[in-house]
JSON list of C-alpha atoms in Angstrom, two decimals:
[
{"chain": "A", "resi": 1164, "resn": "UNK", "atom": "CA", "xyz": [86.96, 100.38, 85.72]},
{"chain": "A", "resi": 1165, "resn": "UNK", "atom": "CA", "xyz": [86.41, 95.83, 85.98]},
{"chain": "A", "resi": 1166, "resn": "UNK", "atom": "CA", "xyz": [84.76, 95.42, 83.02]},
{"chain": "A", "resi": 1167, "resn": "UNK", "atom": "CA", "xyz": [83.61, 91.96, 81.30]},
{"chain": "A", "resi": 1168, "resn": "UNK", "atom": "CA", "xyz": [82.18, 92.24, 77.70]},
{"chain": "A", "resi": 1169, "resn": "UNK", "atom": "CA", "xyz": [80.57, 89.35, 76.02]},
{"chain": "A", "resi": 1170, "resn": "UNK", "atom": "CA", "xyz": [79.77, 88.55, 72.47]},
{"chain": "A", "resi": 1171, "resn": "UNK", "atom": "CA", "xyz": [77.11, 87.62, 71.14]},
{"chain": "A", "resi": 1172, "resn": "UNK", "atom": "CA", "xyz": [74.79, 88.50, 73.24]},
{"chain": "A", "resi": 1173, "resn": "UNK", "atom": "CA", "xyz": [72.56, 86.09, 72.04]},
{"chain": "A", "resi": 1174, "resn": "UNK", "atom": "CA", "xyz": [72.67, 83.06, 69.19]},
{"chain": "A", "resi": 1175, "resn": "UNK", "atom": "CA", "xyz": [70.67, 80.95, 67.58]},
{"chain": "A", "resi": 1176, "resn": "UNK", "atom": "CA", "xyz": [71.86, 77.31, 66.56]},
{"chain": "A", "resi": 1177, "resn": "UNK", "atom": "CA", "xyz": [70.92, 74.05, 65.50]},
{"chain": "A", "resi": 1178, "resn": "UNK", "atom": "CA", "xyz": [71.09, 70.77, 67.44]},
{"chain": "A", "resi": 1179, "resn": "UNK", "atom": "CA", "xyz": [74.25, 68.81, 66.78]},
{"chain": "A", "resi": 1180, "resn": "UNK", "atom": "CA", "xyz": [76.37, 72.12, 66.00]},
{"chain": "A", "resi": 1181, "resn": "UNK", "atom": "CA", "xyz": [79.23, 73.74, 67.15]},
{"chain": "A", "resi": 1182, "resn": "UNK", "atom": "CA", "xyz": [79.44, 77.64, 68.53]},
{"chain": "A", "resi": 1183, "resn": "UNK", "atom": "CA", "xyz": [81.91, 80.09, 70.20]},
{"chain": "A", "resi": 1184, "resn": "UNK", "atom": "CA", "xyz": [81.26, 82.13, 72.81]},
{"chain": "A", "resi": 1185, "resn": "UNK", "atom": "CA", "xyz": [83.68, 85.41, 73.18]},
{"chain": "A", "resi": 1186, "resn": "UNK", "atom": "CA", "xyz": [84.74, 86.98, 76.47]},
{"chain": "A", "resi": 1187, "resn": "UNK", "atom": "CA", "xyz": [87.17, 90.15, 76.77]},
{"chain": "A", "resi": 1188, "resn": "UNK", "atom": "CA", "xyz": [87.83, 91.59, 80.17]},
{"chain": "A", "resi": 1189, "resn": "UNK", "atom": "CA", "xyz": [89.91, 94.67, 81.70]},
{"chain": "A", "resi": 1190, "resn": "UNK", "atom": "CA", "xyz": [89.35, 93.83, 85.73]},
{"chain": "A", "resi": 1191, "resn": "UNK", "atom": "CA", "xyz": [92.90, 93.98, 87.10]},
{"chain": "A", "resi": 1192, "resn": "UNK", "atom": "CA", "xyz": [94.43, 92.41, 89.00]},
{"chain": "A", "resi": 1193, "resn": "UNK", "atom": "CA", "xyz": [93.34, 89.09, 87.75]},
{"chain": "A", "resi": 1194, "resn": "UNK", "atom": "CA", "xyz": [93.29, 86.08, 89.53]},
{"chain": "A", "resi": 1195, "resn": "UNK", "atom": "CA", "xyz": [91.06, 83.56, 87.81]},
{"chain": "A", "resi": 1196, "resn": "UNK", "atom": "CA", "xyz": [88.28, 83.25, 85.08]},
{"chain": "A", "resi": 1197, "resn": "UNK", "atom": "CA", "xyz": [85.30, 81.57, 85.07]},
{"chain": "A", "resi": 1198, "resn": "UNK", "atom": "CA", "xyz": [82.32, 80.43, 82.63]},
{"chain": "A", "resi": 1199, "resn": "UNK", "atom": "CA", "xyz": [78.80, 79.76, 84.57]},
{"chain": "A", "resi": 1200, "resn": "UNK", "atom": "CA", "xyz": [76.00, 78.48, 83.04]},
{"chain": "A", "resi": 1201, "resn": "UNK", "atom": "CA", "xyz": [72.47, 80.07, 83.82]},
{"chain": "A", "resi": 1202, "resn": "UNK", "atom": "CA", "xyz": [69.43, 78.51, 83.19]},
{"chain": "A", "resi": 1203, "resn": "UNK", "atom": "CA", "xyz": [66.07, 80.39, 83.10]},
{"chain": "A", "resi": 1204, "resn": "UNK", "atom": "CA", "xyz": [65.11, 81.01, 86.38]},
{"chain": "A", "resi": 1205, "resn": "UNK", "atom": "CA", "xyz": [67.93, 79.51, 88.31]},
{"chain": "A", "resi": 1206, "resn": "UNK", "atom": "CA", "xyz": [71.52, 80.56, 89.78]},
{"chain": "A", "resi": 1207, "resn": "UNK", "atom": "CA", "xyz": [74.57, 80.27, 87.54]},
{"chain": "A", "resi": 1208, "resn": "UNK", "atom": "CA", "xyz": [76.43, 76.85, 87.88]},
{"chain": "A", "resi": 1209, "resn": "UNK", "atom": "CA", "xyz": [80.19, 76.85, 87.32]},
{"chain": "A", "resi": 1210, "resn": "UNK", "atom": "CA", "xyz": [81.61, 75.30, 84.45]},
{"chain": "A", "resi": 1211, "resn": "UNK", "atom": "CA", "xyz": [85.30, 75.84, 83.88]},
{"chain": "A", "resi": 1212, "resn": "UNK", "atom": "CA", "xyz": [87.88, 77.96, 86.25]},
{"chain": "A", "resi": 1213, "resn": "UNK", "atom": "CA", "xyz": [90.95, 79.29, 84.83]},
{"chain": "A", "resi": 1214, "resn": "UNK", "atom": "CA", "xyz": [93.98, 80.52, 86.35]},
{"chain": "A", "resi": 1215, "resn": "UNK", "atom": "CA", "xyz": [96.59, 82.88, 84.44]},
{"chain": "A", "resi": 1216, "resn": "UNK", "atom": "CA", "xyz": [98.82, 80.44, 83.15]},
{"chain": "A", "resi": 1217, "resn": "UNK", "atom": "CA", "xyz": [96.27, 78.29, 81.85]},
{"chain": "A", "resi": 1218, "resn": "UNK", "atom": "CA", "xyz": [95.67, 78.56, 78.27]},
{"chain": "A", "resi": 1219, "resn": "UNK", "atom": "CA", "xyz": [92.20, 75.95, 77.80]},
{"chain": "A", "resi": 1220, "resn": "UNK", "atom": "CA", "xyz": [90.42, 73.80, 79.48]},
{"chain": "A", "resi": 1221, "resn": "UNK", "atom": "CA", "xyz": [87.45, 71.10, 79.35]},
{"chain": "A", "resi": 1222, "resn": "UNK", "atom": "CA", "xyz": [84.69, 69.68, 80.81]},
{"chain": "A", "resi": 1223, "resn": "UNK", "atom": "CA", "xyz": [83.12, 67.41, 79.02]},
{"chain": "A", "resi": 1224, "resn": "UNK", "atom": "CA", "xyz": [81.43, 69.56, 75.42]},
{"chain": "A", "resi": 1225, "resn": "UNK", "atom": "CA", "xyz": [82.82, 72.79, 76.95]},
{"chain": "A", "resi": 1226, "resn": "UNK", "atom": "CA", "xyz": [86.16, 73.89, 76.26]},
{"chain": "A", "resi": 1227, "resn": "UNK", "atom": "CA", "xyz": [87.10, 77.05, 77.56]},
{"chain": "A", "resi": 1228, "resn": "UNK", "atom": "CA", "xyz": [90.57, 79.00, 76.58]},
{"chain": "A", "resi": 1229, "resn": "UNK", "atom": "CA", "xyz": [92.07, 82.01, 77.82]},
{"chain": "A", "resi": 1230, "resn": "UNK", "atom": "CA", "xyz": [94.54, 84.28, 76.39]},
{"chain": "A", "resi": 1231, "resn": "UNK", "atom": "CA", "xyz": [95.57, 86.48, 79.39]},
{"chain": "A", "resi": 1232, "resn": "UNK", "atom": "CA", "xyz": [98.26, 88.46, 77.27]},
{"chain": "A", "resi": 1233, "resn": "UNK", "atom": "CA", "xyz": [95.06, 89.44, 75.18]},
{"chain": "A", "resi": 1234, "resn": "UNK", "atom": "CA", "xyz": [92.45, 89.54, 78.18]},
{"chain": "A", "resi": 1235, "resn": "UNK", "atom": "CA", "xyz": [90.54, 87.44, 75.85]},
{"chain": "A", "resi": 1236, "resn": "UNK", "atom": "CA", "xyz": [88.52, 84.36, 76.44]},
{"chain": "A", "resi": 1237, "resn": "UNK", "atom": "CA", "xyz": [86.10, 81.74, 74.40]},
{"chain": "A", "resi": 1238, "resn": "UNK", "atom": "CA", "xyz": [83.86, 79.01, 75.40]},
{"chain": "A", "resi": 1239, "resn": "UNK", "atom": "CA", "xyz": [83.51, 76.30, 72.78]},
{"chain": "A", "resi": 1240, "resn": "UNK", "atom": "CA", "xyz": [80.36, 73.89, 72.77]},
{"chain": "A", "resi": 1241, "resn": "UNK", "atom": "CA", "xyz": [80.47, 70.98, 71.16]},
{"chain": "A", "resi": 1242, "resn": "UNK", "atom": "CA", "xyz": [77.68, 69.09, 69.47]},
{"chain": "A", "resi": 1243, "resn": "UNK", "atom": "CA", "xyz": [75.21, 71.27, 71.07]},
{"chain": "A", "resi": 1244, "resn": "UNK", "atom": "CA", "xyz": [72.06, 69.60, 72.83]},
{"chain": "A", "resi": 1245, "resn": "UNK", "atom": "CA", "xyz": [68.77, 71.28, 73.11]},
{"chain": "A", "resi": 1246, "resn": "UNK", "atom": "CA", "xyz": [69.70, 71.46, 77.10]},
{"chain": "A", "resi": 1247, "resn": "UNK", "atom": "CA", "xyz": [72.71, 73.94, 76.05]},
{"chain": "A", "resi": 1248, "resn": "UNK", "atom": "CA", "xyz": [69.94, 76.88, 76.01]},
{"chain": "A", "resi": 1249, "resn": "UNK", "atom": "CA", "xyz": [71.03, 79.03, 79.00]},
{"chain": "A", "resi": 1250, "resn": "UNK", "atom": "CA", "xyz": [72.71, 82.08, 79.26]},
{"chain": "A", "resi": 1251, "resn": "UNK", "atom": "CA", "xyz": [76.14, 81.62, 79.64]},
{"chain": "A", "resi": 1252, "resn": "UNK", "atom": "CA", "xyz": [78.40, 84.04, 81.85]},
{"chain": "A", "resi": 1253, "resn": "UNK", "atom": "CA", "xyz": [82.00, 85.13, 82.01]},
{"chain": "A", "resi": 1254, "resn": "UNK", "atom": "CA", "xyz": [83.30, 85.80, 85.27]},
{"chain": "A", "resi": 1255, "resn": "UNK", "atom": "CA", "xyz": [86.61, 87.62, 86.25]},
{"chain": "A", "resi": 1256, "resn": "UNK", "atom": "CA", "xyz": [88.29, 87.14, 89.50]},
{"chain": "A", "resi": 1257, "resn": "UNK", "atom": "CA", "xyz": [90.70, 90.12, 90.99]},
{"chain": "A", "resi": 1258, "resn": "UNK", "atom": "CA", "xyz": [92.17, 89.44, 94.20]},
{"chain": "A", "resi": 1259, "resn": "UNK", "atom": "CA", "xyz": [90.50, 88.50, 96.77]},
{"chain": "A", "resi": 1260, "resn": "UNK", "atom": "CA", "xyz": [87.33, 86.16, 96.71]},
{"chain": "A", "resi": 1261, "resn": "UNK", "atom": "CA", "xyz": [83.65, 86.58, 96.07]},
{"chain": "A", "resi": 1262, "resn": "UNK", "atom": "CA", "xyz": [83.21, 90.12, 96.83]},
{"chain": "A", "resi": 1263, "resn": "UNK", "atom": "CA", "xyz": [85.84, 90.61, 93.48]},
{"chain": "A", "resi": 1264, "resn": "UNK", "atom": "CA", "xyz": [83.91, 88.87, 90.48]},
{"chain": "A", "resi": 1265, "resn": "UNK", "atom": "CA", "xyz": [82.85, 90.71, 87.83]},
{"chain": "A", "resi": 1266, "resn": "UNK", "atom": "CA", "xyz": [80.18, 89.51, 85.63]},
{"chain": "A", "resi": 1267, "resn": "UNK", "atom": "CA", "xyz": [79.65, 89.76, 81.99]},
{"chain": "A", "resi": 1268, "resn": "UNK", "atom": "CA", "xyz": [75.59, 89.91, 80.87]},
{"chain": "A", "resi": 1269, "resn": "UNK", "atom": "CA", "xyz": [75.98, 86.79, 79.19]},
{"chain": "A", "resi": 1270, "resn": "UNK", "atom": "CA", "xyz": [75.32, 85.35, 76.03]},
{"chain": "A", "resi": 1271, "resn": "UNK", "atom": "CA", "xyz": [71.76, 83.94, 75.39]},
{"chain": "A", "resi": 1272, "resn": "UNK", "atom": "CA", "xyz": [72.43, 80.47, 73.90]},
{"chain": "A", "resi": 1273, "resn": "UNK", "atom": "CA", "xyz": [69.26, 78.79, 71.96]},
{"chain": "A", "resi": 1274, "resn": "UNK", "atom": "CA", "xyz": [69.66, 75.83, 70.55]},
{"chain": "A", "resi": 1275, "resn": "UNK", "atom": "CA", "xyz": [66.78, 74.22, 68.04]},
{"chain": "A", "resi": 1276, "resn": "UNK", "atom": "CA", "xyz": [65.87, 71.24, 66.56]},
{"chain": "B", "resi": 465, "resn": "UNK", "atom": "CA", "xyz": [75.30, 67.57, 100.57]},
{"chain": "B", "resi": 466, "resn": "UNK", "atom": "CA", "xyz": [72.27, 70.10, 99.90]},
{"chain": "B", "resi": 467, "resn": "UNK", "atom": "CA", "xyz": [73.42, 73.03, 97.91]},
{"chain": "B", "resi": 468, "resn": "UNK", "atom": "CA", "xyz": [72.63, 76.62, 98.56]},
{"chain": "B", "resi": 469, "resn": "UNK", "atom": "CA", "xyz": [69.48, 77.15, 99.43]},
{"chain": "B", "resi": 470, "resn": "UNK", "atom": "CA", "xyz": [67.18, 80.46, 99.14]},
{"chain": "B", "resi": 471, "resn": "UNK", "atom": "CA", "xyz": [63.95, 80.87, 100.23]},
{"chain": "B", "resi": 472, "resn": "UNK", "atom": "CA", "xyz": [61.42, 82.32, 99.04]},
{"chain": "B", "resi": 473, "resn": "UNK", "atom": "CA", "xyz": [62.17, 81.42, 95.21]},
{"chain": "B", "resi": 474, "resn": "UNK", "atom": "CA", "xyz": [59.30, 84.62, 94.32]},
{"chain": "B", "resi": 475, "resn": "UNK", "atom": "CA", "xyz": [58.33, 87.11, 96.93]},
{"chain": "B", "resi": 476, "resn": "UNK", "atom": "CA", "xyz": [55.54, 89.98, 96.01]},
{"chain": "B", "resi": 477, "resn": "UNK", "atom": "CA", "xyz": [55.69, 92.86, 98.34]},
{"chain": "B", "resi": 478, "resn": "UNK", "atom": "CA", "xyz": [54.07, 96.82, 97.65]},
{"chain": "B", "resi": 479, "resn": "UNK", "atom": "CA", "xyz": [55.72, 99.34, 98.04]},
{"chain": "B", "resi": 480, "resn": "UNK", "atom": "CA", "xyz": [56.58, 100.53, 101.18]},
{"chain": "B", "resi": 481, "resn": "UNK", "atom": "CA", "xyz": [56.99, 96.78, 103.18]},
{"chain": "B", "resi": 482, "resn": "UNK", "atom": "CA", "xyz": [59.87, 95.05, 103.87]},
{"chain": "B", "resi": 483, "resn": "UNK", "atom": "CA", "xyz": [61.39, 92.15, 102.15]},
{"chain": "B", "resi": 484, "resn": "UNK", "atom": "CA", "xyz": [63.46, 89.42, 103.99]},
{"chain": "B", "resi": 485, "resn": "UNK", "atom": "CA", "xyz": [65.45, 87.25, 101.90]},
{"chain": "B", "resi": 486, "resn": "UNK", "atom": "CA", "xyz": [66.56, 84.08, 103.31]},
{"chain": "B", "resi": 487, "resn": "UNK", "atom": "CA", "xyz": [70.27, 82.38, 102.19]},
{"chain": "B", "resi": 488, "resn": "UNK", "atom": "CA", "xyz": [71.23, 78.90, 104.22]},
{"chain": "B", "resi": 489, "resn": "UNK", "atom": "CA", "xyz": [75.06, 78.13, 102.69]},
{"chain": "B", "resi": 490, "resn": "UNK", "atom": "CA", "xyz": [76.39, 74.86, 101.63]},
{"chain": "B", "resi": 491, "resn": "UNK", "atom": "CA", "xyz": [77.45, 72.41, 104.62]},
{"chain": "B", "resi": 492, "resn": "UNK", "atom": "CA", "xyz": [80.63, 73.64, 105.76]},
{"chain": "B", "resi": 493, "resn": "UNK", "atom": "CA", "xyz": [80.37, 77.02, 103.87]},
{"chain": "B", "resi": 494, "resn": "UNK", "atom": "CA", "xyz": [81.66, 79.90, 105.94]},
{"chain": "B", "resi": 495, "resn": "UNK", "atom": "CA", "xyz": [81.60, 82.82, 103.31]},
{"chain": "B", "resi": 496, "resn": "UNK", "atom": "CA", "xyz": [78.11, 84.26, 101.98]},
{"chain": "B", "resi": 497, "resn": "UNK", "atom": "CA", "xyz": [77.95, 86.51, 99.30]},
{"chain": "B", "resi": 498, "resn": "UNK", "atom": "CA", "xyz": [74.85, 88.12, 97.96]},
{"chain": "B", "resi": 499, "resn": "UNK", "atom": "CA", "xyz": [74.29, 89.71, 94.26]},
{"chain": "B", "resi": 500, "resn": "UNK", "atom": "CA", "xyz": [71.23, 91.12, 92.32]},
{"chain": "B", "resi": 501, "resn": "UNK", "atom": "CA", "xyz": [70.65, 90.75, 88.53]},
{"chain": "B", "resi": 502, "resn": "UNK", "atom": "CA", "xyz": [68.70, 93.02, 87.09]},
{"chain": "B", "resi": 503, "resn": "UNK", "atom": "CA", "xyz": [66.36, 92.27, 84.00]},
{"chain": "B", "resi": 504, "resn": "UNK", "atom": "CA", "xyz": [69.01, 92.46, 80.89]},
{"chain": "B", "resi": 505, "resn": "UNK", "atom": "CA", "xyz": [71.63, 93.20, 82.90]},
{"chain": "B", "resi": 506, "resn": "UNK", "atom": "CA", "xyz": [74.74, 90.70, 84.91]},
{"chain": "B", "resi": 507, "resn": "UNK", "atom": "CA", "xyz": [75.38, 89.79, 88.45]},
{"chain": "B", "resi": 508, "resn": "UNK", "atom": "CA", "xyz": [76.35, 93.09, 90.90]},
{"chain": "B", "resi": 509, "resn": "UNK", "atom": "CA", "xyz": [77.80, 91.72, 94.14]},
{"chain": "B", "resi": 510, "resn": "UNK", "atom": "CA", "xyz": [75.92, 93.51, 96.69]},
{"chain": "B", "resi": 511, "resn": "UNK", "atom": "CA", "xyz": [77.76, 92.25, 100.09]},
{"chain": "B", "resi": 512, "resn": "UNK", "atom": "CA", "xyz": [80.10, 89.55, 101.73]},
{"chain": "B", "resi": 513, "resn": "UNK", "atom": "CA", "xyz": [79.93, 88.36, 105.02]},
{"chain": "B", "resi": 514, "resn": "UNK", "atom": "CA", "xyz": [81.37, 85.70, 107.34]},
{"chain": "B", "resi": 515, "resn": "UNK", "atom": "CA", "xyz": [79.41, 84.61, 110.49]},
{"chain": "B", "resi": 516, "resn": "UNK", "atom": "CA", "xyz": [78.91, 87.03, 112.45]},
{"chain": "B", "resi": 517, "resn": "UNK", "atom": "CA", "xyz": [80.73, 89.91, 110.25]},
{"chain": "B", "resi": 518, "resn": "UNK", "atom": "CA", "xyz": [80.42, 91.88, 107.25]},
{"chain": "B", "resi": 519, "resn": "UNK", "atom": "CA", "xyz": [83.47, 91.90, 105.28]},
{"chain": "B", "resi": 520, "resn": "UNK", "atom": "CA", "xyz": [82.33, 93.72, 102.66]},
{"chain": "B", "resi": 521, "resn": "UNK", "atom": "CA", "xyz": [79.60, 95.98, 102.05]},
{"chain": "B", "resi": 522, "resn": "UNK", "atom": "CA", "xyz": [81.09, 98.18, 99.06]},
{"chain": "B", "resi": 523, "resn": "UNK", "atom": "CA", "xyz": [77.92, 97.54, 96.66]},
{"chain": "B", "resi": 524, "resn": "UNK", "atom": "CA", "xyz": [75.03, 97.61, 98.99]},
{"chain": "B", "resi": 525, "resn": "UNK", "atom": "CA", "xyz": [73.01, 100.33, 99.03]},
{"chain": "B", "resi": 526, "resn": "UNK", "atom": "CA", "xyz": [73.50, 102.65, 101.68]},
{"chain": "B", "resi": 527, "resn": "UNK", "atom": "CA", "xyz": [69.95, 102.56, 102.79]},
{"chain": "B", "resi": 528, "resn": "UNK", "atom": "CA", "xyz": [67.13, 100.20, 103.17]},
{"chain": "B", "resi": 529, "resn": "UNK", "atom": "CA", "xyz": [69.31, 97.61, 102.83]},
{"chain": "B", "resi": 530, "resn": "UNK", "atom": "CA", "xyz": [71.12, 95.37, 105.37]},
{"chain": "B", "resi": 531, "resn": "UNK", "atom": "CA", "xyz": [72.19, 92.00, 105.61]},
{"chain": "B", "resi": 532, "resn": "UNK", "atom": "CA", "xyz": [73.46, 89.78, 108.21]},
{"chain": "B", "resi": 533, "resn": "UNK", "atom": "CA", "xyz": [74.70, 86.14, 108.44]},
{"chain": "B", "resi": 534, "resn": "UNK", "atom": "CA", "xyz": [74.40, 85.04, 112.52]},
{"chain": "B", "resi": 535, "resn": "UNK", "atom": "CA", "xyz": [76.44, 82.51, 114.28]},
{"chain": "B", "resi": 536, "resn": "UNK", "atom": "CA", "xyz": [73.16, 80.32, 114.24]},
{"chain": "B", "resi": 537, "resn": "UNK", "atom": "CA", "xyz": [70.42, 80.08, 111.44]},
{"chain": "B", "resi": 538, "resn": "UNK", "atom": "CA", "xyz": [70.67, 81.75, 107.92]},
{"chain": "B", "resi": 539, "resn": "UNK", "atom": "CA", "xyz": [71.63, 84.97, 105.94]},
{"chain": "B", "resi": 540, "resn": "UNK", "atom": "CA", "xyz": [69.35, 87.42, 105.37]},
{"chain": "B", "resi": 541, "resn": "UNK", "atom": "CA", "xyz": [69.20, 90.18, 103.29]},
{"chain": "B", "resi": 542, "resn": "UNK", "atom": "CA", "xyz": [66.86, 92.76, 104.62]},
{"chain": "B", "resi": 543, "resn": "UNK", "atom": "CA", "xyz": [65.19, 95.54, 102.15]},
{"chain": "B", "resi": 544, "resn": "UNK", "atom": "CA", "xyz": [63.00, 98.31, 104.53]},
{"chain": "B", "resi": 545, "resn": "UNK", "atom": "CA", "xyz": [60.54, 99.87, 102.31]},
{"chain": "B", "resi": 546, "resn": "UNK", "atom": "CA", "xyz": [60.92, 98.69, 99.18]},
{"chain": "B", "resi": 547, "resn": "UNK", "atom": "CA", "xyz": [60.39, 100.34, 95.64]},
{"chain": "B", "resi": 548, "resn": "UNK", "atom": "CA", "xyz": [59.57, 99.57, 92.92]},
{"chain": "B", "resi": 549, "resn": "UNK", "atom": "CA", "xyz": [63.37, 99.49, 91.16]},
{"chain": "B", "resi": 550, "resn": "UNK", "atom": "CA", "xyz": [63.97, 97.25, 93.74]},
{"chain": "B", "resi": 551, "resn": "UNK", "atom": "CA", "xyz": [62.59, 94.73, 91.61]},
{"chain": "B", "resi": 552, "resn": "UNK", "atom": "CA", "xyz": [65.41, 91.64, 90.83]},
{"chain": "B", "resi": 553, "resn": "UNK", "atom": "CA", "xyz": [66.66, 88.46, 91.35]},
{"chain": "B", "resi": 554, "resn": "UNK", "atom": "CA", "xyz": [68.91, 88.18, 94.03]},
{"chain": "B", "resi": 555, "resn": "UNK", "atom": "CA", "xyz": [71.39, 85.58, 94.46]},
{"chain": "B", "resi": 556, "resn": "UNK", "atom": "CA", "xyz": [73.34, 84.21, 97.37]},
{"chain": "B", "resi": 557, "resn": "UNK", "atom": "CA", "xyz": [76.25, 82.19, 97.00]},
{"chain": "B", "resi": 558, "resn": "UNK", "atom": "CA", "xyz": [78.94, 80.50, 99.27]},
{"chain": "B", "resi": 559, "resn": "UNK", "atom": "CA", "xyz": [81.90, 79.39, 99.33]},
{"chain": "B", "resi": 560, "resn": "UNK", "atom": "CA", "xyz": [84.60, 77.24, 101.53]},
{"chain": "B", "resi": 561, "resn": "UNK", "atom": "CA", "xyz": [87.04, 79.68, 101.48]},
{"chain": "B", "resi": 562, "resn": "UNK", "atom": "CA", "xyz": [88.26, 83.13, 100.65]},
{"chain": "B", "resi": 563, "resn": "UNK", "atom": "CA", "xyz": [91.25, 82.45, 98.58]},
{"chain": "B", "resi": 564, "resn": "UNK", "atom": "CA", "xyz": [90.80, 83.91, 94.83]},
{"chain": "B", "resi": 565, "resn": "UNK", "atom": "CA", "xyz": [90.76, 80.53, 93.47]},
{"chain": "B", "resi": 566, "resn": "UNK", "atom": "CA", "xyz": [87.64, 79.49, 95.35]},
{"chain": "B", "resi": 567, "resn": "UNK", "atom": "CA", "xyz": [84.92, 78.70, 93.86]},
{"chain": "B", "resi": 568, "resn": "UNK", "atom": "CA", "xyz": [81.67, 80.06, 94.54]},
{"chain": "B", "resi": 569, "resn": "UNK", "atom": "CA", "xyz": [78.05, 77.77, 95.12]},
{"chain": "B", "resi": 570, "resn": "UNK", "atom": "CA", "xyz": [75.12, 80.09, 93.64]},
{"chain": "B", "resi": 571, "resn": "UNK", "atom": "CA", "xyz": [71.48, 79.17, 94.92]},
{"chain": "B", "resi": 572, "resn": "UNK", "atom": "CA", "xyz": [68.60, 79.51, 92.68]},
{"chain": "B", "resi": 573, "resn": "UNK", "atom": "CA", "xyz": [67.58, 83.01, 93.39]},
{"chain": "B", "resi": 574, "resn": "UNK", "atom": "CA", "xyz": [64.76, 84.91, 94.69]},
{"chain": "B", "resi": 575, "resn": "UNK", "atom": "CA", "xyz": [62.91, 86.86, 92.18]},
{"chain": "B", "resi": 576, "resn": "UNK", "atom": "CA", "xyz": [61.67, 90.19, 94.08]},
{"chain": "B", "resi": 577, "resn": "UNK", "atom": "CA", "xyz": [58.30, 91.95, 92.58]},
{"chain": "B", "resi": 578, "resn": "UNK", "atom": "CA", "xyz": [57.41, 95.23, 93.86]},
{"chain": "B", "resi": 579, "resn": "UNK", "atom": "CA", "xyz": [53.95, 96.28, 92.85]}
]
């Protein structure tokens, strides 16, 4: 069975610091993986799509790397900004398009002053 | 370029009515897919259509619920009598193309409450 499992599955942290966000799949066959960001009460918004051979990549704070030998994947914020709180969602791509993501629950992300 | 919009953003209907949600897809956007997200719980891709055809219907519901996406106008995703576990957000999203690396526009949701 696709499954996405996500850990923490929520944190706390302080403005200015740095946190980790773990991702470990199983869905096969893989295509692509993706980190969304979900604010409360809105849709996910996509921050970083990797392909298998891939091992990290950015967008702006985020950093995203993927270990596909491991099925293992981490989001890295940097300097965290109070507007970091969100959940924020793994998303594994088999074959195909839409119809074939599988979604972790998400890591609740709070960050304080 | 609007994104993708949904409409309504809350609907309240009791048991036993019918809910219409509305999904318009980005400008250009051929491919509609619709998910629910339970409280606690991640996205569950429900059904994926193309104008004028479902594609793929593997995790609706086999009853009560239908959806359709016509040559003119939005999708809609139609619930018939609702209960009260029917209760979610649903999300539409679109997307240019089918190809797996894609990527998918998500609208903002509308949060279903079944009293």
């Amino acid at each position: 069975k696709n499954q996405v499992e996500q850990s923490p599955q929520s944190l706390i942290i302080l403005e200015g610091k740095n946190c980790t966000l773990q991702c470990n799949y199983t869905v096969s066959p893989f295509s692509n993986l993706r980190w969304y960001k979900q604010d409360t009460g809105r849709g996910p918004v996509s921050l970083t799509i990797m392909t298998f051979s891939e091992n990290t990549k950015s967008n702006g704070r985020y950093t995203a790397t993927l270990d596909a030998d491991t099925k293992q994947s981490s989001l890295h914020i940097t300097a965290s900004q109070l507007s970091d709180s969100a959940s924020y969602i793994c998303v594994v791509s088999g074959t195909g398009g839409g119809n074939k993501l599988t979604f972790g629950t998400g890591t609740q992300l709070k960050v304080e002053l | 370029n609007a994104g993708v919009m949904q409409n309504p953003r809350h609907l309240v209907r009791r048991r036993g009515q019918e809910a219409r949600l509305r999904c318009s897809p980005m400008k250009g956007h051929s491919h509609v897919y619709w998910y629910r997200q339970l409280p606690e719980e991640g996205l569950k891709f429900m059904v994926y259509l193309q104008k004028e055809n479902i594609i793929d219907e593997s995790g609706m519901p086999k009853e009560r619920f239908s959806a359709e996406f016509p040559k003119e106008g939005p999708s809609i995703l139609r619930i018939q009598q609702v209960v009260r576990g029917d209760s979610a957000a649903y999300f539409c999203a679109s997307s240019l193309n089918q190809e797996t690396g894609g990527e998918a526009f998500f609208g903002q949701g509308t949060r279903l409450t079944v009293v």
